[in-house]
Amino acid sequence: MVVVVEHNATEKDIEGIIKVLHDFGFDVHRSTGVNQTVLGAIGVKPDFDTRQVELLPGVAHVYRITEPYKLASRSFKSEKTVIDVGGVKIGGDAIVVMAGPCSVENEKQIFTIAEHVAKAGAKFLRGGAYKPRTSPYAFQGLGEEGLKLMRKAADAFGLKVITEAMDGTQLDLIEQYTDVIQIGARNMQNYNFLRELGKASRPIMLKRGLSATFEEWLMSAEYILSSGNKNVMLCERGIRTFETATRNTMDISAIPVIHAKSHLPVIADPSHGIGIRDKVIPMARAAVAAGADGIIVEVHNDPDHAKSDGAQSLFPNQFEELMKQIRLIAEAIGRKVA
Ligand code: PEP
Ligand code: MN
């Protein structure tokens, strides 16, 4: 932590600041220039609240130079985390594609979609059995029946399963059917739930909260990591901004920035990221170009009659086109699509 002292601070102010820093347990290194004194404080704990120094007389600015998260950070682990989901590696050279409907609706729907996305090259079947809907009157998902159908459809076509858990009471059940547990944007800061995920037997895909900063998102990952589950991937799914032309603003910058800050794999969700079907493919291309380790995308055999998110779901032939295009982009940046 670096403490910049005000120009007109007195020697007494500076000594007072140094004493407080010592009392907090820091080693203090003072450097005095012609116009400015700067104090370097070594040994700052991740949970230290810098405002406790900011408010001292004579302090101009306080800069934290270490991240408040540890296990999620690149400085803690420099090599990228690769999560092996039954032979499908997430975070390695190959880009993993997860595709399927927003919600599992019935057997015919999920089998039709699973067959199609598997043939086109997806490795995971996505789909919700428990849906976090803005309206309590909207379709909430098929529950356990949806999990069973999804597992059956995925197994029939050699796919892995990713599905959302909304709270800790669902975990035992969902773990029986899924390969990766998705945590929705709305639950990113449900800290008790994040702690429970630390005990889960499956890898976790943690979506970015609707208005979460990178630091908040990584702190949420830290909850899961520090509770014992090291298999965490992050998912950029668009954030709230002042723009109203799209459902969310797909923050492509999250991909390289998180990769620099963290060793965890980053997945991109262009479907929720932009929320408009004909803009999903360009967003997927951009995400791959920016270095995403995977793409999760909504695909439906009859999107006009989908029970949720039909307007952002690709038609099966559009998904084939997406696969074709991202293969080209992956190759251009020295990667491939798994
Ligand atoms: C979903 O994947 O269908 C979903 C509800 O995602 P999010 O939590 O990002 O809104
Ligand atoms: Mn959806």
mmCIF file of C-alpha atoms and ligand atoms in Angstrom:
data_model
loop_
_atom_site.group_PDB
_atom_site.id
_atom_site.type_symbol
_atom_site.label_atom_id
_atom_site.label_comp_id
_atom_site.label_asym_id
_atom_site.label_seq_id
_atom_site.Cartn_x
_atom_site.Cartn_y
_atom_site.Cartn_z
ATOM 1 C CA MET A 1 0.000 0.000 0.000
ATOM 2 C CA VAL A 2 1.309 3.431 -0.907
ATOM 3 C CA VAL A 3 0.326 6.453 1.184
ATOM 4 C CA VAL A 4 0.863 9.834 -0.477
ATOM 5 C CA VAL A 5 1.147 12.623 2.068
ATOM 6 C CA GLU A 6 -0.438 16.064 1.513
ATOM 7 C CA HIS A 7 1.914 18.919 0.433
ATOM 8 C CA ASN A 8 1.190 20.969 3.512
ATOM 9 C CA ALA A 9 1.286 18.108 6.023
ATOM 10 C CA THR A 10 3.402 18.806 9.087
ATOM 11 C CA GLU A 11 6.142 16.540 10.420
ATOM 12 C CA LYS A 12 3.767 15.772 13.315
ATOM 13 C CA ASP A 13 1.086 14.608 10.816
ATOM 14 C CA ILE A 14 3.614 12.346 9.087
ATOM 15 C CA GLU A 15 4.793 10.834 12.343
ATOM 16 C CA GLY A 16 1.140 10.286 13.320
ATOM 17 C CA ILE A 17 0.475 8.416 10.048
ATOM 18 C CA ILE A 18 3.591 6.280 10.494
ATOM 19 C CA LYS A 19 2.563 5.391 14.040
ATOM 20 C CA VAL A 20 -0.912 4.295 12.923
ATOM 21 C CA LEU A 21 0.611 2.185 10.123
ATOM 22 C CA HIS A 22 2.955 0.546 12.625
ATOM 23 C CA ASP A 23 0.031 -0.084 14.970
ATOM 24 C CA PHE A 24 -1.745 -1.895 12.103
ATOM 25 C CA GLY A 25 1.340 -4.093 11.842
ATOM 26 C CA PHE A 26 2.861 -2.731 8.635
ATOM 27 C CA ASP A 27 6.533 -2.160 7.884
ATOM 28 C CA VAL A 28 6.824 1.447 6.776
ATOM 29 C CA HIS A 29 9.330 2.862 4.273
ATOM 30 C CA ARG A 30 9.453 6.621 4.045
ATOM 31 C CA SER A 31 10.712 8.517 1.045
ATOM 32 C CA THR A 32 10.902 12.271 1.237
ATOM 33 C CA GLY A 33 11.249 14.323 -1.926
ATOM 34 C CA VAL A 34 11.473 18.075 -2.383
ATOM 35 C CA ASN A 35 7.713 18.558 -2.588
ATOM 36 C CA GLN A 36 6.242 15.280 -1.522
ATOM 37 C CA THR A 37 6.500 12.521 1.065
ATOM 38 C CA VAL A 38 5.418 9.008 0.174
ATOM 39 C CA LEU A 39 5.064 6.127 2.639
ATOM 40 C CA GLY A 40 5.250 2.525 1.506
ATOM 41 C CA ALA A 41 3.384 0.149 3.833
ATOM 42 C CA ILE A 42 4.357 -3.518 3.504
ATOM 43 C CA GLY A 43 2.307 -6.412 4.877
ATOM 44 C CA VAL A 44 -1.214 -5.271 4.005
ATOM 45 C CA LYS A 45 -3.766 -8.050 4.648
ATOM 46 C CA PRO A 46 -6.358 -8.712 1.928
ATOM 47 C CA ASP A 47 -9.195 -7.493 4.155
ATOM 48 C CA PHE A 48 -7.537 -4.208 5.162
ATOM 49 C CA ASP A 49 -9.890 -1.251 4.673
ATOM 50 C CA THR A 50 -7.745 1.531 3.158
ATOM 51 C CA ARG A 51 -10.270 4.137 4.329
ATOM 52 C CA GLN A 52 -8.806 3.684 7.823
ATOM 53 C CA VAL A 53 -5.668 5.415 6.531
ATOM 54 C CA GLU A 54 -7.364 7.758 4.048
ATOM 55 C CA LEU A 55 -9.087 9.651 6.840
ATOM 56 C CA LEU A 56 -5.915 10.398 8.852
ATOM 57 C CA PRO A 57 -4.766 14.047 8.996
ATOM 58 C CA GLY A 58 -2.143 14.735 6.326
ATOM 59 C CA VAL A 59 -3.070 11.856 3.984
ATOM 60 C CA ALA A 60 -3.675 12.844 0.334
ATOM 61 C CA HIS A 61 -4.152 9.428 -1.352
ATOM 62 C CA VAL A 62 -3.891 5.753 -0.519
ATOM 63 C CA TYR A 63 -3.206 3.173 -3.244
ATOM 64 C CA ARG A 64 -3.520 -0.531 -2.703
ATOM 65 C CA ILE A 65 -0.928 -2.371 -4.765
ATOM 66 C CA THR A 66 -1.914 -5.966 -3.974
ATOM 67 C CA GLU A 67 -5.280 -7.482 -4.900
ATOM 68 C CA PRO A 68 -7.769 -8.262 -2.126
ATOM 69 C CA TYR A 69 -8.228 -11.753 -3.619
ATOM 70 C CA LYS A 70 -5.483 -14.323 -3.393
ATOM 71 C CA LEU A 71 -6.369 -17.830 -4.584
ATOM 72 C CA ALA A 72 -7.985 -16.414 -7.735
ATOM 73 C CA SER A 73 -5.024 -14.217 -8.625
ATOM 74 C CA ARG A 74 -2.261 -14.704 -11.183
ATOM 75 C CA SER A 75 0.296 -13.611 -8.631
ATOM 76 C CA PHE A 76 -0.685 -16.601 -6.476
ATOM 77 C CA LYS A 77 -0.742 -19.083 -9.397
ATOM 78 C CA SER A 78 0.939 -17.999 -12.602
ATOM 79 C CA GLU A 79 -0.034 -20.920 -14.852
ATOM 80 C CA LYS A 80 -3.597 -21.066 -16.164
ATOM 81 C CA THR A 81 -6.035 -23.416 -14.480
ATOM 82 C CA VAL A 82 -7.234 -26.218 -16.734
ATOM 83 C CA ILE A 83 -10.401 -27.950 -15.559
ATOM 84 C CA ASP A 84 -10.801 -31.507 -16.790
ATOM 85 C CA VAL A 85 -14.471 -32.426 -17.033
ATOM 86 C CA GLY A 86 -14.420 -36.124 -17.861
ATOM 87 C CA GLY A 87 -11.822 -35.622 -20.590
ATOM 88 C CA VAL A 88 -13.058 -32.236 -21.851
ATOM 89 C CA LYS A 89 -10.436 -29.697 -20.833
ATOM 90 C CA ILE A 90 -11.536 -26.137 -20.103
ATOM 91 C CA GLY A 91 -8.803 -23.490 -19.978
ATOM 92 C CA GLY A 92 -6.332 -25.245 -22.289
ATOM 93 C CA ASP A 93 -5.554 -24.521 -25.940
ATOM 94 C CA ALA A 94 -8.906 -25.712 -27.220
ATOM 95 C CA ILE A 95 -12.058 -23.601 -26.955
ATOM 96 C CA VAL A 96 -14.999 -25.521 -25.492
ATOM 97 C CA VAL A 97 -18.506 -24.857 -26.777
ATOM 98 C CA MET A 98 -21.565 -25.314 -24.565
ATOM 99 C CA ALA A 99 -24.922 -25.055 -26.316
ATOM 100 C CA GLY A 100 -28.569 -25.746 -25.724
ATOM 101 C CA PRO A 101 -31.841 -24.114 -24.806
ATOM 102 C CA CYS A 102 -32.344 -21.550 -22.079
ATOM 103 C CA SER A 103 -34.721 -24.012 -20.353
ATOM 104 C CA VAL A 104 -35.374 -27.713 -20.689
ATOM 105 C CA GLU A 105 -39.007 -27.882 -21.815
ATOM 106 C CA ASN A 106 -39.787 -31.475 -22.773
ATOM 107 C CA GLU A 107 -38.116 -34.672 -23.986
ATOM 108 C CA LYS A 108 -38.546 -34.048 -27.689
ATOM 109 C CA GLN A 109 -37.186 -30.496 -27.446
ATOM 110 C CA ILE A 110 -34.053 -31.390 -25.495
ATOM 111 C CA PHE A 111 -33.265 -34.487 -27.590
ATOM 112 C CA THR A 112 -33.701 -32.565 -30.856
ATOM 113 C CA ILE A 113 -31.407 -29.776 -29.684
ATOM 114 C CA ALA A 114 -28.835 -32.107 -28.104
ATOM 115 C CA GLU A 115 -28.524 -34.096 -31.308
ATOM 116 C CA HIS A 116 -28.059 -30.993 -33.350
ATOM 117 C CA VAL A 117 -25.504 -29.224 -31.169
ATOM 118 C CA ALA A 118 -23.500 -32.436 -30.713
ATOM 119 C CA LYS A 119 -23.312 -32.936 -34.491
ATOM 120 C CA ALA A 120 -22.204 -29.341 -34.967
ATOM 121 C CA GLY A 121 -19.362 -29.766 -32.440
ATOM 122 C CA ALA A 122 -20.591 -28.671 -29.010
ATOM 123 C CA LYS A 123 -19.058 -30.518 -26.073
ATOM 124 C CA PHE A 124 -21.637 -29.529 -23.448
ATOM 125 C CA LEU A 125 -25.413 -29.410 -23.405
ATOM 126 C CA ARG A 126 -26.644 -26.339 -21.553
ATOM 127 C CA GLY A 127 -30.155 -25.864 -20.223
ATOM 128 C CA GLY A 128 -31.928 -24.784 -17.085
ATOM 129 C CA ALA A 129 -34.158 -26.994 -14.946
ATOM 130 C CA TYR A 130 -34.338 -24.310 -12.243
ATOM 131 C CA LYS A 131 -34.700 -20.862 -13.780
ATOM 132 C CA PRO A 132 -34.092 -17.521 -12.065
ATOM 133 C CA ARG A 133 -36.852 -15.509 -13.761
ATOM 134 C CA THR A 134 -37.495 -11.818 -13.251
ATOM 135 C CA SER A 135 -41.215 -12.555 -12.973
ATOM 136 C CA PRO A 136 -42.575 -15.126 -10.521
ATOM 137 C CA TYR A 137 -45.323 -15.816 -13.094
ATOM 138 C CA ALA A 138 -42.839 -16.804 -15.832
ATOM 139 C CA PHE A 139 -41.858 -20.446 -16.513
ATOM 140 C CA GLN A 140 -39.665 -21.554 -13.616
ATOM 141 C CA GLY A 141 -38.245 -24.752 -15.115
ATOM 142 C CA LEU A 142 -39.141 -28.453 -14.914
ATOM 143 C CA GLY A 143 -37.064 -29.154 -11.793
ATOM 144 C CA GLU A 144 -35.824 -32.723 -11.329
ATOM 145 C CA GLU A 145 -37.732 -33.906 -14.401
ATOM 146 C CA GLY A 146 -35.716 -31.381 -16.448
ATOM 147 C CA LEU A 147 -32.441 -32.617 -14.953
ATOM 148 C CA LYS A 148 -33.304 -36.217 -15.872
ATOM 149 C CA LEU A 149 -34.233 -35.322 -19.432
ATOM 150 C CA MET A 150 -31.096 -33.296 -19.874
ATOM 151 C CA ARG A 151 -28.810 -36.025 -18.602
ATOM 152 C CA LYS A 152 -30.505 -38.576 -20.856
ATOM 153 C CA ALA A 153 -30.247 -36.362 -23.920
ATOM 154 C CA ALA A 154 -26.620 -35.449 -23.210
ATOM 155 C CA ASP A 155 -25.641 -39.098 -22.699
ATOM 156 C CA ALA A 156 -27.394 -40.118 -25.897
ATOM 157 C CA PHE A 157 -25.181 -37.766 -27.921
ATOM 158 C CA GLY A 158 -21.917 -37.875 -25.956
ATOM 159 C CA LEU A 159 -22.271 -34.442 -24.350
ATOM 160 C CA LYS A 160 -21.456 -33.157 -20.873
ATOM 161 C CA VAL A 161 -24.116 -31.266 -18.916
ATOM 162 C CA ILE A 162 -24.031 -27.748 -17.479
ATOM 163 C CA THR A 163 -27.056 -26.535 -15.549
ATOM 164 C CA GLU A 164 -27.849 -23.883 -12.973
ATOM 165 C CA ALA A 165 -28.274 -24.347 -9.230
ATOM 166 C CA MET A 166 -30.150 -21.523 -7.523
ATOM 167 C CA ASP A 167 -29.486 -22.382 -3.892
ATOM 168 C CA GLY A 168 -27.729 -24.812 -1.590
ATOM 169 C CA THR A 169 -30.786 -27.027 -1.064
ATOM 170 C CA GLN A 170 -30.643 -28.064 -4.744
ATOM 171 C CA LEU A 171 -26.991 -29.059 -4.780
ATOM 172 C CA ASP A 172 -27.202 -32.750 -3.794
ATOM 173 C CA LEU A 173 -29.822 -33.376 -6.442
ATOM 174 C CA ILE A 174 -28.213 -31.341 -9.225
ATOM 175 C CA GLU A 175 -24.802 -32.912 -8.649
ATOM 176 C CA GLN A 176 -26.299 -36.295 -9.517
ATOM 177 C CA TYR A 177 -27.185 -35.108 -13.014
ATOM 178 C CA THR A 178 -24.718 -32.437 -14.029
ATOM 179 C CA ASP A 179 -21.005 -32.223 -14.859
ATOM 180 C CA VAL A 180 -20.646 -28.485 -14.195
ATOM 181 C CA ILE A 181 -22.801 -26.328 -11.926
ATOM 182 C CA GLN A 182 -23.737 -22.917 -13.314
ATOM 183 C CA ILE A 183 -24.204 -20.054 -10.861
ATOM 184 C CA GLY A 184 -26.407 -17.339 -12.303
ATOM 185 C CA ALA A 185 -25.631 -13.654 -12.489
ATOM 186 C CA ARG A 186 -28.226 -12.892 -9.830
ATOM 187 C CA ASN A 187 -26.518 -15.205 -7.348
ATOM 188 C CA MET A 188 -22.962 -13.984 -7.822
ATOM 189 C CA GLN A 189 -22.975 -12.241 -4.461
ATOM 190 C CA ASN A 190 -24.964 -14.839 -2.512
ATOM 191 C CA TYR A 191 -22.020 -15.424 -0.216
ATOM 192 C CA ASN A 192 -23.453 -18.243 1.915
ATOM 193 C CA PHE A 193 -24.300 -20.129 -1.258
ATOM 194 C CA LEU A 194 -20.801 -19.499 -2.660
ATOM 195 C CA ARG A 195 -19.327 -21.044 0.472
ATOM 196 C CA GLU A 196 -21.511 -24.124 0.028
ATOM 197 C CA LEU A 197 -20.222 -24.433 -3.551
ATOM 198 C CA GLY A 198 -16.761 -24.789 -2.081
ATOM 199 C CA LYS A 199 -17.915 -28.214 -0.866
ATOM 200 C CA ALA A 200 -19.554 -29.240 -4.157
ATOM 201 C CA SER A 201 -18.153 -32.218 -6.042
ATOM 202 C CA ARG A 202 -18.510 -30.555 -9.462
ATOM 203 C CA PRO A 203 -16.704 -27.659 -11.120
ATOM 204 C CA ILE A 204 -18.477 -24.312 -10.928
ATOM 205 C CA MET A 205 -19.121 -21.767 -13.683
ATOM 206 C CA LEU A 206 -19.623 -18.431 -11.923
ATOM 207 C CA LYS A 207 -21.460 -15.859 -14.024
ATOM 208 C CA ARG A 208 -20.651 -12.190 -13.615
ATOM 209 C CA GLY A 209 -23.263 -10.216 -11.667
ATOM 210 C CA LEU A 210 -25.349 -7.678 -13.561
ATOM 211 C CA SER A 211 -23.345 -4.765 -12.228
ATOM 212 C CA ALA A 212 -20.300 -6.482 -10.758
ATOM 213 C CA THR A 213 -16.814 -5.046 -11.117
ATOM 214 C CA PHE A 214 -13.950 -7.399 -11.978
ATOM 215 C CA GLU A 215 -12.785 -7.191 -8.394
ATOM 216 C CA GLU A 216 -16.204 -8.087 -6.975
ATOM 217 C CA TRP A 217 -16.485 -10.982 -9.418
ATOM 218 C CA LEU A 218 -13.045 -12.325 -8.485
ATOM 219 C CA MET A 219 -13.842 -11.905 -4.789
ATOM 220 C CA SER A 220 -16.907 -14.105 -5.347
ATOM 221 C CA ALA A 221 -14.716 -16.723 -7.026
ATOM 222 C CA GLU A 222 -12.426 -16.415 -4.004
ATOM 223 C CA TYR A 223 -15.320 -17.471 -1.737
ATOM 224 C CA ILE A 224 -15.669 -20.752 -3.655
ATOM 225 C CA LEU A 225 -11.911 -21.360 -3.949
ATOM 226 C CA SER A 226 -11.231 -20.615 -0.298
ATOM 227 C CA SER A 227 -14.059 -22.948 0.746
ATOM 228 C CA GLY A 228 -12.331 -25.869 -0.953
ATOM 229 C CA ASN A 229 -13.407 -26.109 -4.608
ATOM 230 C CA LYS A 230 -10.495 -25.254 -6.905
ATOM 231 C CA ASN A 231 -12.413 -25.912 -10.115
ATOM 232 C CA VAL A 232 -13.943 -22.543 -10.854
ATOM 233 C CA MET A 233 -14.440 -20.910 -14.254
ATOM 234 C CA LEU A 234 -15.820 -17.423 -14.815
ATOM 235 C CA CYS A 235 -18.503 -16.447 -17.328
ATOM 236 C CA GLU A 236 -18.912 -12.974 -18.835
ATOM 237 C CA ARG A 237 -22.613 -12.631 -19.675
ATOM 238 C CA GLY A 238 -23.062 -8.908 -20.203
ATOM 239 C CA ILE A 239 -23.537 -6.117 -17.712
ATOM 240 C CA ARG A 240 -26.036 -3.315 -17.084
ATOM 241 C CA THR A 241 -25.097 -0.048 -18.717
ATOM 242 C CA PHE A 242 -26.961 3.074 -19.856
ATOM 243 C CA GLU A 243 -27.446 1.532 -23.312
ATOM 244 C CA THR A 244 -30.993 0.350 -23.993
ATOM 245 C CA ALA A 245 -30.613 -0.959 -27.559
ATOM 246 C CA THR A 246 -29.361 -4.325 -26.319
ATOM 247 C CA ARG A 247 -30.460 -6.489 -23.379
ATOM 248 C CA ASN A 248 -27.046 -6.152 -21.724
ATOM 249 C CA THR A 249 -23.672 -4.785 -22.775
ATOM 250 C CA MET A 250 -21.336 -7.671 -23.589
ATOM 251 C CA ASP A 251 -18.090 -6.672 -21.907
ATOM 252 C CA ILE A 252 -15.501 -8.219 -24.216
ATOM 253 C CA SER A 253 -12.780 -6.408 -22.279
ATOM 254 C CA ALA A 254 -13.502 -8.708 -19.329
ATOM 255 C CA ILE A 255 -11.831 -11.571 -21.195
ATOM 256 C CA PRO A 256 -8.265 -10.228 -21.521
ATOM 257 C CA VAL A 257 -8.473 -8.275 -18.273
ATOM 258 C CA ILE A 258 -9.581 -11.275 -16.190
ATOM 259 C CA HIS A 259 -6.971 -13.428 -17.899
ATOM 260 C CA ALA A 260 -4.325 -10.972 -16.765
ATOM 261 C CA LYS A 261 -5.632 -10.794 -13.205
ATOM 262 C CA SER A 262 -6.539 -14.455 -12.747
ATOM 263 C CA HIS A 263 -5.542 -17.986 -13.771
ATOM 264 C CA LEU A 264 -9.189 -19.120 -13.950
ATOM 265 C CA PRO A 265 -10.717 -20.014 -17.345
ATOM 266 C CA VAL A 266 -13.078 -17.429 -18.849
ATOM 267 C CA ILE A 267 -16.216 -18.479 -20.734
ATOM 268 C CA ALA A 268 -18.280 -16.006 -22.778
ATOM 269 C CA ASP A 269 -22.074 -16.023 -23.022
ATOM 270 C CA PRO A 270 -22.963 -13.950 -26.090
ATOM 271 C CA SER A 271 -26.660 -14.920 -25.834
ATOM 272 C CA HIS A 272 -27.320 -13.131 -22.546
ATOM 273 C CA GLY A 273 -24.496 -10.729 -23.344
ATOM 274 C CA ILE A 274 -26.430 -9.027 -26.126
ATOM 275 C CA GLY A 275 -29.852 -10.648 -25.994
ATOM 276 C CA ILE A 276 -30.661 -10.317 -29.713
ATOM 277 C CA ARG A 277 -30.468 -13.417 -31.903
ATOM 278 C CA ASP A 278 -28.862 -11.916 -35.001
ATOM 279 C CA LYS A 279 -26.101 -10.249 -32.956
ATOM 280 C CA VAL A 280 -25.080 -13.393 -31.072
ATOM 281 C CA ILE A 281 -22.701 -14.724 -33.745
ATOM 282 C CA PRO A 282 -20.664 -11.493 -34.011
ATOM 283 C CA MET A 283 -20.365 -11.390 -30.212
ATOM 284 C CA ALA A 284 -19.207 -15.027 -30.158
ATOM 285 C CA ARG A 285 -16.594 -14.217 -32.796
ATOM 286 C CA ALA A 286 -15.398 -11.241 -30.760
ATOM 287 C CA ALA A 287 -15.198 -13.324 -27.581
ATOM 288 C CA VAL A 288 -13.078 -15.994 -29.269
ATOM 289 C CA ALA A 289 -10.838 -13.338 -30.805
ATOM 290 C CA ALA A 290 -10.398 -11.800 -27.333
ATOM 291 C CA GLY A 291 -9.231 -15.127 -25.904
ATOM 292 C CA ALA A 292 -12.301 -16.763 -24.332
ATOM 293 C CA ASP A 293 -11.692 -20.353 -23.220
ATOM 294 C CA GLY A 294 -15.240 -21.307 -24.051
ATOM 295 C CA ILE A 295 -18.558 -20.109 -25.422
ATOM 296 C CA ILE A 296 -21.947 -20.858 -23.878
ATOM 297 C CA VAL A 297 -24.778 -20.167 -26.277
ATOM 298 C CA GLU A 298 -28.536 -20.629 -26.400
ATOM 299 C CA VAL A 299 -29.868 -22.746 -29.265
ATOM 300 C CA HIS A 300 -33.486 -23.814 -29.778
ATOM 301 C CA ASN A 301 -35.220 -25.967 -32.391
ATOM 302 C CA ASP A 302 -38.288 -23.679 -32.283
ATOM 303 C CA PRO A 303 -37.164 -20.417 -30.711
ATOM 304 C CA ASP A 304 -40.383 -18.598 -31.595
ATOM 305 C CA HIS A 305 -42.195 -20.860 -29.153
ATOM 306 C CA ALA A 306 -39.458 -21.239 -26.530
ATOM 307 C CA LYS A 307 -40.586 -20.957 -22.904
ATOM 308 C CA SER A 308 -37.702 -18.582 -22.141
ATOM 309 C CA ASP A 309 -35.196 -16.462 -24.064
ATOM 310 C CA GLY A 310 -36.441 -17.463 -27.528
ATOM 311 C CA ALA A 311 -35.506 -14.052 -28.945
ATOM 312 C CA GLN A 312 -31.831 -14.595 -28.200
ATOM 313 C CA SER A 313 -31.726 -18.318 -29.072
ATOM 314 C CA LEU A 314 -30.079 -19.353 -32.316
ATOM 315 C CA PHE A 315 -31.790 -21.565 -34.867
ATOM 316 C CA PRO A 316 -29.868 -24.834 -35.305
ATOM 317 C CA ASN A 317 -28.471 -23.769 -38.687
ATOM 318 C CA GLN A 318 -27.230 -20.502 -37.159
ATOM 319 C CA PHE A 319 -25.393 -22.528 -34.544
ATOM 320 C CA GLU A 320 -23.641 -24.472 -37.292
ATOM 321 C CA GLU A 321 -22.622 -21.169 -38.831
ATOM 322 C CA LEU A 322 -21.324 -19.942 -35.455
ATOM 323 C CA MET A 323 -19.183 -23.071 -35.120
ATOM 324 C CA LYS A 324 -17.778 -22.596 -38.613
ATOM 325 C CA GLN A 325 -16.877 -18.983 -37.930
ATOM 326 C CA ILE A 326 -15.322 -19.467 -34.512
ATOM 327 C CA ARG A 327 -13.179 -22.318 -35.867
ATOM 328 C CA LEU A 328 -11.667 -19.851 -38.338
ATOM 329 C CA ILE A 329 -11.065 -17.269 -35.641
ATOM 330 C CA ALA A 330 -9.589 -19.810 -33.229
ATOM 331 C CA GLU A 331 -7.142 -20.907 -35.905
ATOM 332 C CA ALA A 332 -6.180 -17.307 -36.632
ATOM 333 C CA ILE A 333 -5.077 -16.859 -33.008
ATOM 334 C CA GLY A 334 -3.289 -20.208 -32.755
ATOM 335 C CA ARG A 335 -6.047 -22.076 -30.950
ATOM 336 C CA LYS A 336 -8.674 -24.588 -31.979
ATOM 337 C CA VAL A 337 -12.243 -25.444 -31.095
ATOM 338 C CA ALA A 338 -12.398 -28.609 -29.005
HETATM 339 C C1 PEP B 1 -29.164 -18.564 -18.273
HETATM 340 O O1 PEP B 1 -28.024 -18.991 -18.530
HETATM 341 O O2 PEP B 1 -30.178 -18.954 -18.875
HETATM 342 C C2 PEP B 1 -29.287 -17.467 -17.283
HETATM 343 C C3 PEP B 1 -30.403 -17.296 -16.584
HETATM 344 O O3 PEP B 1 -28.181 -16.706 -17.179
HETATM 345 P P1 PEP B 1 -27.816 -15.391 -16.294
HETATM 346 O O4 PEP B 1 -27.699 -15.878 -14.885
HETATM 347 O O5 PEP B 1 -26.529 -14.944 -16.889
HETATM 348 O O6 PEP B 1 -28.928 -14.405 -16.491
HETATM 349 MN MN MN B 2 -31.469 -17.754 -20.766
#
